[in-house]
Coordinates of C-alpha atoms in Angstrom, one line a residue:
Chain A
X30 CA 8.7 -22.9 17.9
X31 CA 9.5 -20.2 20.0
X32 CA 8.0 -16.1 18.8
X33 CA 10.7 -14.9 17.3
X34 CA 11.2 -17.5 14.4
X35 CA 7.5 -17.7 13.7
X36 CA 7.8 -13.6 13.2
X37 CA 10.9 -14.1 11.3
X38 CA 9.5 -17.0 9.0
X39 CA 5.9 -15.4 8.7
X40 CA 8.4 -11.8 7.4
X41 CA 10.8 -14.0 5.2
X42 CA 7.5 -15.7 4.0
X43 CA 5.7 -12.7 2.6
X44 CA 8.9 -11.1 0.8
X45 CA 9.5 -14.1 -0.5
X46 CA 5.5 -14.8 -2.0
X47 CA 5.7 -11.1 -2.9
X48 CA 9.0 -11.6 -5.2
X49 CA 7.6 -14.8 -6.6
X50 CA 4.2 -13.2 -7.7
X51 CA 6.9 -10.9 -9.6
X52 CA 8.7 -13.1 -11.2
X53 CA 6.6 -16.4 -11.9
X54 CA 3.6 -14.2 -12.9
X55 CA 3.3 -12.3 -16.4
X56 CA 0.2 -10.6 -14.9
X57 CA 0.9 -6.9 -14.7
X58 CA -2.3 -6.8 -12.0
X59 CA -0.6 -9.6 -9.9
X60 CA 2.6 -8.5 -9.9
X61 CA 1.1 -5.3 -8.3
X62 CA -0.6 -7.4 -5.7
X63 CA 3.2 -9.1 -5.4
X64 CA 4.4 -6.0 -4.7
X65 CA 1.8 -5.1 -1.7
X66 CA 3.1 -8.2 -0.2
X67 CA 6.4 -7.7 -0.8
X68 CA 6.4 -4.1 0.9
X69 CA 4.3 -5.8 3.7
X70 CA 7.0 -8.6 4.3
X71 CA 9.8 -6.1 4.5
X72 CA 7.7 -3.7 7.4
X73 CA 6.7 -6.9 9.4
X74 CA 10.9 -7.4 9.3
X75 CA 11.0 -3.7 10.1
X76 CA 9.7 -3.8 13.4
X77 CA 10.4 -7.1 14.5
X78 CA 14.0 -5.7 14.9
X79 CA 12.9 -3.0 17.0
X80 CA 11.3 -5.6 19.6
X81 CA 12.1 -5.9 23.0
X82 CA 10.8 -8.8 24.8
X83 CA 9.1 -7.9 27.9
X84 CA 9.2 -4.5 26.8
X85 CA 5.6 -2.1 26.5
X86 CA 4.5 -0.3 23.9
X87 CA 6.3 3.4 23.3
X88 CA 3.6 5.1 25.0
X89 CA 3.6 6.8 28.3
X90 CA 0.3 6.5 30.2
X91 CA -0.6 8.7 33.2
X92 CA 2.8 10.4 33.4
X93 CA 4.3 6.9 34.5
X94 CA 7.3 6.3 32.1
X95 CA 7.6 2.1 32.4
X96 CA 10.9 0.2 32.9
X97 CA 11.3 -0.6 29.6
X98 CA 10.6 0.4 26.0
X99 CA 10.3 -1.2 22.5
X100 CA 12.3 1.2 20.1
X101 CA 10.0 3.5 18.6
X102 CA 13.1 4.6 15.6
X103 CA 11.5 1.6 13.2
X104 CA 7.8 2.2 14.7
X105 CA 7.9 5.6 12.7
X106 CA 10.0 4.6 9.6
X107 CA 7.3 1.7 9.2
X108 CA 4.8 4.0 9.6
X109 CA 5.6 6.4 7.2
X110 CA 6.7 3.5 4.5
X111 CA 3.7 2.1 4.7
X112 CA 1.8 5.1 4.0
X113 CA 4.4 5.2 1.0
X114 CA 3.6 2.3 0.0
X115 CA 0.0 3.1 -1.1
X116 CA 0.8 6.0 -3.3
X117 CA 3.7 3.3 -5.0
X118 CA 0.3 1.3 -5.2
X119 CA -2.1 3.7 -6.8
X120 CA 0.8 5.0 -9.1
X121 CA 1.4 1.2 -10.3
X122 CA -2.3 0.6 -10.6
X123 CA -2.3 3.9 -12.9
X124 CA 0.3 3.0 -14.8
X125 CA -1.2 -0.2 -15.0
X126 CA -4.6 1.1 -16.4
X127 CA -2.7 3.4 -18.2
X128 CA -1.2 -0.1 -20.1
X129 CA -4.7 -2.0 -21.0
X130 CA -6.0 1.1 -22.0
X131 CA -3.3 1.2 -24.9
X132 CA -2.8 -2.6 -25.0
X133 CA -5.9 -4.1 -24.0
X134 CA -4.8 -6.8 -21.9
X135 CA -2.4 -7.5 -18.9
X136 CA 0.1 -10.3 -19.8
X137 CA 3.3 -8.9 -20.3
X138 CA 4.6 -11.6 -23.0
X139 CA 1.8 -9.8 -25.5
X140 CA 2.0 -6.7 -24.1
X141 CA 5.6 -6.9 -25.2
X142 CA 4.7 -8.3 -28.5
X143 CA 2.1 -5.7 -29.3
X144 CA 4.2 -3.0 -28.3
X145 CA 7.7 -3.7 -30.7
X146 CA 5.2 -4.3 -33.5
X147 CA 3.3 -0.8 -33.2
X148 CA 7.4 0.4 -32.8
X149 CA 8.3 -1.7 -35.6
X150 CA 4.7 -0.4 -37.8
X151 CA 5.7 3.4 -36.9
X152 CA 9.3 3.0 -38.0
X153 CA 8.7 1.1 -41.3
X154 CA 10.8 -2.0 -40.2
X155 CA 9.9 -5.2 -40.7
X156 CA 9.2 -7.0 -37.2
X157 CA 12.0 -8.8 -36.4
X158 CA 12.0 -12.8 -35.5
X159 CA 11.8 -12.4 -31.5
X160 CA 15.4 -12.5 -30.0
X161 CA 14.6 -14.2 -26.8
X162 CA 13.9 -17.6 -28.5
X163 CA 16.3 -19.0 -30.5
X164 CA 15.6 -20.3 -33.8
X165 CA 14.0 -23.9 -34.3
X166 CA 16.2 -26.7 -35.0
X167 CA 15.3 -28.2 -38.8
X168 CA 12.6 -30.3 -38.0
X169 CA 11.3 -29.3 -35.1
X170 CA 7.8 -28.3 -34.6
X171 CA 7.0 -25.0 -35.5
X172 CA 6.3 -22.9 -32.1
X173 CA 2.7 -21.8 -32.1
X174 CA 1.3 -18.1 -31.9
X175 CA 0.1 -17.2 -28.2
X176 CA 1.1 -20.6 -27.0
X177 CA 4.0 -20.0 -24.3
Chain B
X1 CA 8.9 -22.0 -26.6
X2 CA 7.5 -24.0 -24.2
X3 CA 10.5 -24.9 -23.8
X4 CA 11.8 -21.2 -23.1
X5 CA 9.0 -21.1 -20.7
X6 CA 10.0 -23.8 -18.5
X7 CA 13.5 -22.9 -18.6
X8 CA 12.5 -19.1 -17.4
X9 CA 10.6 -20.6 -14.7
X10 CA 13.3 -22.8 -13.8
X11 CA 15.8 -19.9 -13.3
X12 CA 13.0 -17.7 -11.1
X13 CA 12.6 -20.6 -9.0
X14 CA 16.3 -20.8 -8.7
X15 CA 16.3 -17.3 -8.1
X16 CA 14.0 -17.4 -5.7
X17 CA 15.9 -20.1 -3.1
X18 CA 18.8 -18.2 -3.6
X19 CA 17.0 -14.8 -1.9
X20 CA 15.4 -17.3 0.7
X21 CA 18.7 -18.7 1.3
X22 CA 20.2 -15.0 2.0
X23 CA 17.4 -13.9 4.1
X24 CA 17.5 -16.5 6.5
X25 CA 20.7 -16.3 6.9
X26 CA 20.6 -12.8 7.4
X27 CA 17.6 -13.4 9.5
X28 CA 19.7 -16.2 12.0
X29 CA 21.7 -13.4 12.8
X30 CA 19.4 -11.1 14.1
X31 CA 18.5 -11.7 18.3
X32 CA 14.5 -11.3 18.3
X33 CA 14.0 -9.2 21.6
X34 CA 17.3 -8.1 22.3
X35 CA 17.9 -5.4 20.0
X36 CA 20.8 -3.4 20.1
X37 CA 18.7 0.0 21.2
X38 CA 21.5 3.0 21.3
X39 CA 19.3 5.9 19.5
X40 CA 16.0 4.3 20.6
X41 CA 16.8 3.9 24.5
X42 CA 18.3 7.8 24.0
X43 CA 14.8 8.7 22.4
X44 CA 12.9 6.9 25.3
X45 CA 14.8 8.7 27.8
X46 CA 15.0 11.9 26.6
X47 CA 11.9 12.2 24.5
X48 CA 9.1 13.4 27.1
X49 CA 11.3 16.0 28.6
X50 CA 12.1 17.3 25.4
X51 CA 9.5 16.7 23.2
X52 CA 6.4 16.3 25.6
X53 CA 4.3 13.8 23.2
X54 CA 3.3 10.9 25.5
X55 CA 3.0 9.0 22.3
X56 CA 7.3 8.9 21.5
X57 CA 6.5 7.2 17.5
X58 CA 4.9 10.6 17.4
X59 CA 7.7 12.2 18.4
X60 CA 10.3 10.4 16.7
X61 CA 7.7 11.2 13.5
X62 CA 7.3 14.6 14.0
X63 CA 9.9 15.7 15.9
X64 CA 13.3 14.3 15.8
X65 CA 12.6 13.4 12.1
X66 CA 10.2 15.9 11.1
X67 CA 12.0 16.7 8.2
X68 CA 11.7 12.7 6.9
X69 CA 7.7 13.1 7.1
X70 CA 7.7 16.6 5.1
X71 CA 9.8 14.7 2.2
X72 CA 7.5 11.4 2.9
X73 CA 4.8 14.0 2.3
X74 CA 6.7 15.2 -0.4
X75 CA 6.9 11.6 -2.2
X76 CA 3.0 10.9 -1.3
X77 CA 2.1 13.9 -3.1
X78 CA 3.9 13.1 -6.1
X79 CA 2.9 9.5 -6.1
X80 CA -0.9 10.9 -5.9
X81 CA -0.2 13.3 -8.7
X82 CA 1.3 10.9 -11.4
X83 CA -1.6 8.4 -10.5
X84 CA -3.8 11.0 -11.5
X85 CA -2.0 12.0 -14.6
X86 CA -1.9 8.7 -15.7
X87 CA -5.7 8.2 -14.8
X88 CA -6.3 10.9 -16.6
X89 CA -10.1 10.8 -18.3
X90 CA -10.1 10.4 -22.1
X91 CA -13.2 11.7 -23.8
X92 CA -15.9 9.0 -24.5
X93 CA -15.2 6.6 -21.8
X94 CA -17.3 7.9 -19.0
X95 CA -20.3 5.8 -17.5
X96 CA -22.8 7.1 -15.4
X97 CA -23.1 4.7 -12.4
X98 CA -26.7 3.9 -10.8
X99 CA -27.3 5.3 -7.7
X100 CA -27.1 2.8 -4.7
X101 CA -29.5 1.0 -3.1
X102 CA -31.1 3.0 0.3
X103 CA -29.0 0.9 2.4
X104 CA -26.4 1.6 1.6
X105 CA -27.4 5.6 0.8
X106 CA -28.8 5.3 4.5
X107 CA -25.6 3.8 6.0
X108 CA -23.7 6.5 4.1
X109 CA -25.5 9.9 5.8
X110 CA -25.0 7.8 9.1
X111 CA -21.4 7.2 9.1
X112 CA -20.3 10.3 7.5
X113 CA -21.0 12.6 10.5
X114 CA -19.1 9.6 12.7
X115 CA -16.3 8.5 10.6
X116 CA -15.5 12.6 10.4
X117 CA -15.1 12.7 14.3
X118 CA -13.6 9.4 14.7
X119 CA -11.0 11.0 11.9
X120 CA -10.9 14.0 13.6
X121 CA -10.2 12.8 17.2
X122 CA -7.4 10.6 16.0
X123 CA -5.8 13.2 14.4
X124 CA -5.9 15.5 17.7
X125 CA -5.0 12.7 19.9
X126 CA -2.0 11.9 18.0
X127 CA 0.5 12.6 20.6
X128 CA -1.2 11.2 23.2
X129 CA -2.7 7.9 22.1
X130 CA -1.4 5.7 18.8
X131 CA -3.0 7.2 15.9
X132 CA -2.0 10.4 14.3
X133 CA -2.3 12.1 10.8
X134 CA -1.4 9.0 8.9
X135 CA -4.3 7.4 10.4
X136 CA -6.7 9.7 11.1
X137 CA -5.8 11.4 7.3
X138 CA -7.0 7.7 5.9
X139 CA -10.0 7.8 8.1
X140 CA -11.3 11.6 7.0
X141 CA -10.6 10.5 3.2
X142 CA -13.0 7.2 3.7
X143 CA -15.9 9.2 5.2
X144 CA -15.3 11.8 2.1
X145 CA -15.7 8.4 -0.2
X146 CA -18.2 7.1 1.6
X147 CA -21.1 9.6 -0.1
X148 CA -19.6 9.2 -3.5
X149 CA -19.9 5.8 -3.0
X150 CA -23.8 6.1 -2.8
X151 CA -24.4 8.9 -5.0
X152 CA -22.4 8.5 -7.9
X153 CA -23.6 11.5 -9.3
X154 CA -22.3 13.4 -6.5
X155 CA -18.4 14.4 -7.9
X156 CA -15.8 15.4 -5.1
X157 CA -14.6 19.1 -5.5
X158 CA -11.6 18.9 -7.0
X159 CA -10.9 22.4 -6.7
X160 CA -11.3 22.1 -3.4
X161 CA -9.3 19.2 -1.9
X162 CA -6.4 20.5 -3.9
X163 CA -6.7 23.9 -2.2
X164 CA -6.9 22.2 1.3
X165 CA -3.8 19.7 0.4
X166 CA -1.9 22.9 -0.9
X167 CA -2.9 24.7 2.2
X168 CA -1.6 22.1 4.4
X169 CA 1.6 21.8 3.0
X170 CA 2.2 25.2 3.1
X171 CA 1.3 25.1 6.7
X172 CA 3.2 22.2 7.5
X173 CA 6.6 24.2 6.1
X174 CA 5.9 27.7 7.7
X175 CA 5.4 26.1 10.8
X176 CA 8.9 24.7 10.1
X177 CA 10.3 27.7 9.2
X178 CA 8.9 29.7 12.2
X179 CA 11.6 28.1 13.9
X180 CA 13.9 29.2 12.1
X181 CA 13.2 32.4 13.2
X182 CA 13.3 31.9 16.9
X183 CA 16.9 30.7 16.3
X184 CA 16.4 27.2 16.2
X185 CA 16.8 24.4 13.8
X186 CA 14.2 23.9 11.0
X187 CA 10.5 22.0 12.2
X188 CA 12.0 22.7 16.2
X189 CA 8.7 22.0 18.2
X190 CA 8.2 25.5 19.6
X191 CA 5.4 27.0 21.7
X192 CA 7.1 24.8 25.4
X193 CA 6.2 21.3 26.1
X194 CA 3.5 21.6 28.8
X195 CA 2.3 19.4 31.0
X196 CA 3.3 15.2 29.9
X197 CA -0.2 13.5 28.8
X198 CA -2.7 16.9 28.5
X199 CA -4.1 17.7 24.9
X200 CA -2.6 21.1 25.3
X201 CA 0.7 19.6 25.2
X202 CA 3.8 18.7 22.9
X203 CA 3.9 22.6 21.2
X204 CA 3.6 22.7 17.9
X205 CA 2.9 18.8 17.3
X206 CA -0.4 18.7 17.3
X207 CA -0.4 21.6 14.5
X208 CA 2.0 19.7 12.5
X209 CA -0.2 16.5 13.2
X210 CA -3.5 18.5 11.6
X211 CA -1.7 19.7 8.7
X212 CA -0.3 16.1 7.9
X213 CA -4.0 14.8 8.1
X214 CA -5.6 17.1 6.4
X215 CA -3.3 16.9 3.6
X216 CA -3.2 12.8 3.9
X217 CA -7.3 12.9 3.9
X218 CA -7.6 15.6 1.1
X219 CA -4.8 13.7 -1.5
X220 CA -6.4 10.1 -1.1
X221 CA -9.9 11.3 -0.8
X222 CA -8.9 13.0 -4.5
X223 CA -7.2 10.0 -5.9
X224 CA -10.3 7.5 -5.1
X225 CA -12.7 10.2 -5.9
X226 CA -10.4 10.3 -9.6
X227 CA -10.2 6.5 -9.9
X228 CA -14.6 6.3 -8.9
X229 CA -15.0 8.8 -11.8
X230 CA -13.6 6.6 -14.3
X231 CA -17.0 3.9 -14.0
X232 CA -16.8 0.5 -15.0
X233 CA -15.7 -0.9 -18.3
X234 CA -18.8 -3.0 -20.2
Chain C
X14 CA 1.2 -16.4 23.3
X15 CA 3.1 -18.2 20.7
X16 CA 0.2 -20.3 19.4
X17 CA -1.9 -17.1 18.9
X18 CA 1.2 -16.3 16.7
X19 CA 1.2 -19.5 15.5
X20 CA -2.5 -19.1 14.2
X21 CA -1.9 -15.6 13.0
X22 CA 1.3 -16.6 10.9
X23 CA -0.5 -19.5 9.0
X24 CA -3.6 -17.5 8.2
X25 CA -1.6 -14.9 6.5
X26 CA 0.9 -17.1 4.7
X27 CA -1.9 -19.1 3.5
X28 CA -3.5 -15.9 2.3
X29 CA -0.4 -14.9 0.4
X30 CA 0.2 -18.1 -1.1
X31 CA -3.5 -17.4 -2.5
X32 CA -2.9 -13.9 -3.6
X33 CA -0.5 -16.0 -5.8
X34 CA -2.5 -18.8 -7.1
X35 CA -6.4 -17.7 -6.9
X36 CA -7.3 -17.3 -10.6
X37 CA -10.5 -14.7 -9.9
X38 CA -9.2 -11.1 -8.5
X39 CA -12.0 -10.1 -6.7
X40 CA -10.7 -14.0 -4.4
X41 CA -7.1 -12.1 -4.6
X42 CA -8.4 -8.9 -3.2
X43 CA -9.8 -10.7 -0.6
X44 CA -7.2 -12.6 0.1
X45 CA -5.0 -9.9 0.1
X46 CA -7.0 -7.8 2.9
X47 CA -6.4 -10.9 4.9
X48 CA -2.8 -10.4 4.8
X49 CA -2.6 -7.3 5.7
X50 CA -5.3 -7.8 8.9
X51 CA -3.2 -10.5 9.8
X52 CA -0.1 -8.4 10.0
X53 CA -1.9 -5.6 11.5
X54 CA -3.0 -8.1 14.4
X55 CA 1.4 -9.0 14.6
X56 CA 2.1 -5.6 14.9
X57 CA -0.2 -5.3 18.2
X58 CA 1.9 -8.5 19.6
X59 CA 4.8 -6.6 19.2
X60 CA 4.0 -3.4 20.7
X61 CA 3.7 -1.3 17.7
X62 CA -0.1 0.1 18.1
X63 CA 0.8 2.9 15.8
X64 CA 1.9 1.0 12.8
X65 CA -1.3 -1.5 13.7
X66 CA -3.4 1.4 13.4
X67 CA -1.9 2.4 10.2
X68 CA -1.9 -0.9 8.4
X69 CA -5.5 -1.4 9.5
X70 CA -6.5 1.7 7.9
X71 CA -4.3 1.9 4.9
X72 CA -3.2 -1.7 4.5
X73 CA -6.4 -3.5 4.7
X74 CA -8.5 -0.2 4.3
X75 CA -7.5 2.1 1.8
X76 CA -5.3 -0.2 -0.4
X77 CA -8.1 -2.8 -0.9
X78 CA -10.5 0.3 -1.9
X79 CA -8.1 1.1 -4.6
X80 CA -7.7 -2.2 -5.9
X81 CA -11.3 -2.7 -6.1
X82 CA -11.8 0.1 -8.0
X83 CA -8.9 -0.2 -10.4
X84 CA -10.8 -4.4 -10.7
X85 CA -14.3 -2.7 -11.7
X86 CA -12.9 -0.2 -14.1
X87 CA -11.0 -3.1 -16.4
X88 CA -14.0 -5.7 -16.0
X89 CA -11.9 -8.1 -14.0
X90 CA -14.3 -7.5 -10.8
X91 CA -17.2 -10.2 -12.3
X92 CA -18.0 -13.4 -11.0
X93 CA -18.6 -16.0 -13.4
X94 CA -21.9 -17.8 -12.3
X95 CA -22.3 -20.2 -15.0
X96 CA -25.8 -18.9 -15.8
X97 CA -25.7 -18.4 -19.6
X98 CA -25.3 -14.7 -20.7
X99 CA -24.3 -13.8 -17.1
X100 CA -20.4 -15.2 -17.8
X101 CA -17.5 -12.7 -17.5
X102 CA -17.3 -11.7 -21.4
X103 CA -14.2 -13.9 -23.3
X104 CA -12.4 -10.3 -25.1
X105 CA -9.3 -10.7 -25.7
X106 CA -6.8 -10.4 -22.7
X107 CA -9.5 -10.1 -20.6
X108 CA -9.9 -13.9 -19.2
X109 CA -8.1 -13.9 -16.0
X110 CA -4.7 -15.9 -16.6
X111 CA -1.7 -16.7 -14.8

């Protein structure tokens, strides 16, 4: 295993654990977590294509400018998307907050369900069947509340 | 529905290898150390001539794409200011915290005086040595926290941190458009470059550098001092 | 070199595979400042100090801070020590769940 692919799988590896905590979680406060990794993954990919082997950092010491360089373009767009990517975090995690407060919990499958019946109470409807599971064939086992 | 479930899970696992597939094979195609540098080996060259920041990340940051940090700014501070709409207080839900322990009220009156001039010294030594507002910005709002931490009772000014965030933007821009004036294109480092690797170098850097810390520092240290406010739920 | 990156590597991807799993959050805060010390520690191996420096601070710094607080202000932030009347209370939504 030479550098370069252990960089490359350790990047692909956290964008890829990052996206899964999105999609395979229904935890709005892991998904937020997924996201931090996510937006970790993608700056480790970042500056690994800026690398030079051999190369020393972008920084000139004593006046003596050295042979060769790593390219310090993806140095500073990493460093100000990481500082980006804390305010995305605090704005999620107030949203989030923002969610229990009116919901009282974090699983998106209730929060969904709680939220079209307060739409459904306020416009006088009656709440319609869900649409994302289709009806029961005759005799099959009535699906049970909270149970997904 | 449990049914449903597995089939959803099935799909984002599909989903899933389908992303890993396309970023290894976008990944295979990349050489690792042999980049192909055209604007970076231009910066490298031209950058301490030019510029004058022995650190050339602070250079690219400030200089060559100042304008890119003043709308990153831009975006931070609008991040920071819907997170604190949407933490907003409601009446009724406030807890006092206790007051910590004296170890940690100790360790707090030791390490503010410290963690200000370690903040402080990376800020100023951004164009010389890695660090820079970013940083040093993070560092200043920590030691900020750091007393609120112990005494709870203690609130942040908020009056205050907003008035040095404002007055940092506005500094950061007029030192921007004082270029304009001399003729030259908007955040232009002005003032010459001095001498390559002195404190008193880089022009107007350094004064950019301040005013992107001290605006970094006083927005985060607001938004944890918001979010400490809030207390604990029972 | 390579088996310091080695090292680093499985650390972190074990961490994030963590983050993922871990049913307590205070264990996926944790977890998740490992990751980002980890990648601070890569971005030194590559010659990026400043972006190091930056992930140190904000990464496993700042961001962990905010998560922490966000944790104690819903109640997910107790440990459950199995001493009666010292549980993490069962409200509604509030177990943690995956």
């Amino acid at each position: 295993m030479d550098m370069g692919t252990l960089m490359f799988a350790g990047a692909l590896g956290l964008m890829l654990i990052g996206t899964a905590a999105l999609v395979l979680s229904g935890h709005l406060m892991r998904m937020v977590f997924g996201l931090a990794l996510l937006e970790s993954g993608a700056s480790l990919l970042l500056v690994l294509t800026g690398y030079r082997s051999g190369a020393s950092a972008p920084i000139i010491l004593d006046g003596v400018v050295p042979a060769s360089m790593v390219d310090p373009v993806p140095q500073a767009l990493v460093l100000t998307a990481i500082v980006i990517a804390l305010g995305v975090q605090a704005l999620a995690l107030g949203l989030v907050l923002r969610v229990h407060r009116a919901y009282g919990t974090f699983e998106m499958r209730e929060i969904r369900r709680r939220m079209e019946r307060d739409i459904c109470d306020q416009a006088g409807l009656e709440l319609p069947s869900s649409n994302e599971v289709p009806e029961p064939y005759p005799g099959s086992p009535k699906p049970q509340q909270g149970e997904y | 529905m449990r049914q449903y479930n597995s089939m959803r899970r099935l799909t984002s696992l599909l989903f899933l290898a389908g992303l890993g597939l396309l970023l290894a094979a976008i990944l295979q195609r990349l050489n690792f150390g042999q980049p192909p540098m055209i604007v970076g080996d231009a910066i490298n060259a031209a950058a301490p001539a030019q510029v004058g920041a022995a650190n050339l990340v602070t250079s690219v940051v400030l200089a060559y794409r100042g304008f890119d940090t003043l709308l990153e700014l831009t975006i931070l501070f609008t991040a920071a200011t819907a997170a604190g709409l949407a933490l907003g207080r409601e009446p009724g839900d406030r807890l006092a915290d206790p007051e910590a322990g004296p170890i940690v009220r100790a360790g707090a009156d030791l390490f503010f005086p410290l963690l200000l001039v370690v903040g402080l010294y990376i800020i100023f030594h951004g164009h010389l040595t890695p660090g820079g507002g970013f940083q040093g910005g993070v560092i200043l709002a920590a030691a900020f926290f750091m007393p609120q931490l112990a005494r709870p009772a203690s609130r942040l000014e908020h009056r205050m941190t907003t008035l040095i965030e404002g007055l940092a933007g506005a500094t950061f821009i007029l030192i921007g458009l004082l270029a304009l004036f001399e003729g030259e294109a908007f955040l232009t480092p002005l003032l010459g470059v001095g001498t390559l690797g002195t404190l008193l170098s880089a022009g107007t850097l350094p004064m950019l550098y301040l005013a992107v810390g001290l605006k970094v520092g006083a927005e985060l240290a607001g938004l944890l001092a918001s979010l400490a406010e809030m207390g604990a739920e029972e | 070199m390579e088996w310091l990156v080695l090292i680093i590597v499985v650390v972190m991807l074990g961490a994030a595979v963590a983050v993922l799993l871990l049913q307590h959050y205070l264990a996926v805060l944790a977890a998740w400042s490992v990751v980002s010390l980890g990648l601070s520690v890569l971005f030194v191996i590559v010659r990026a100090p400043d972006v190091a420096m930056t992930e140190a601070a904000i990464g496993a710094g700042l961001s962990s801070v905010l998560f922490a607080l966000v944790l104690r202000r819903v109640g997910l932030w107790r440990i459950d020590t199995g001493v009666p009347g010292d549980a993490v209370k069962k409200l509604p939504g509030r177990e943690p769940q995956r």
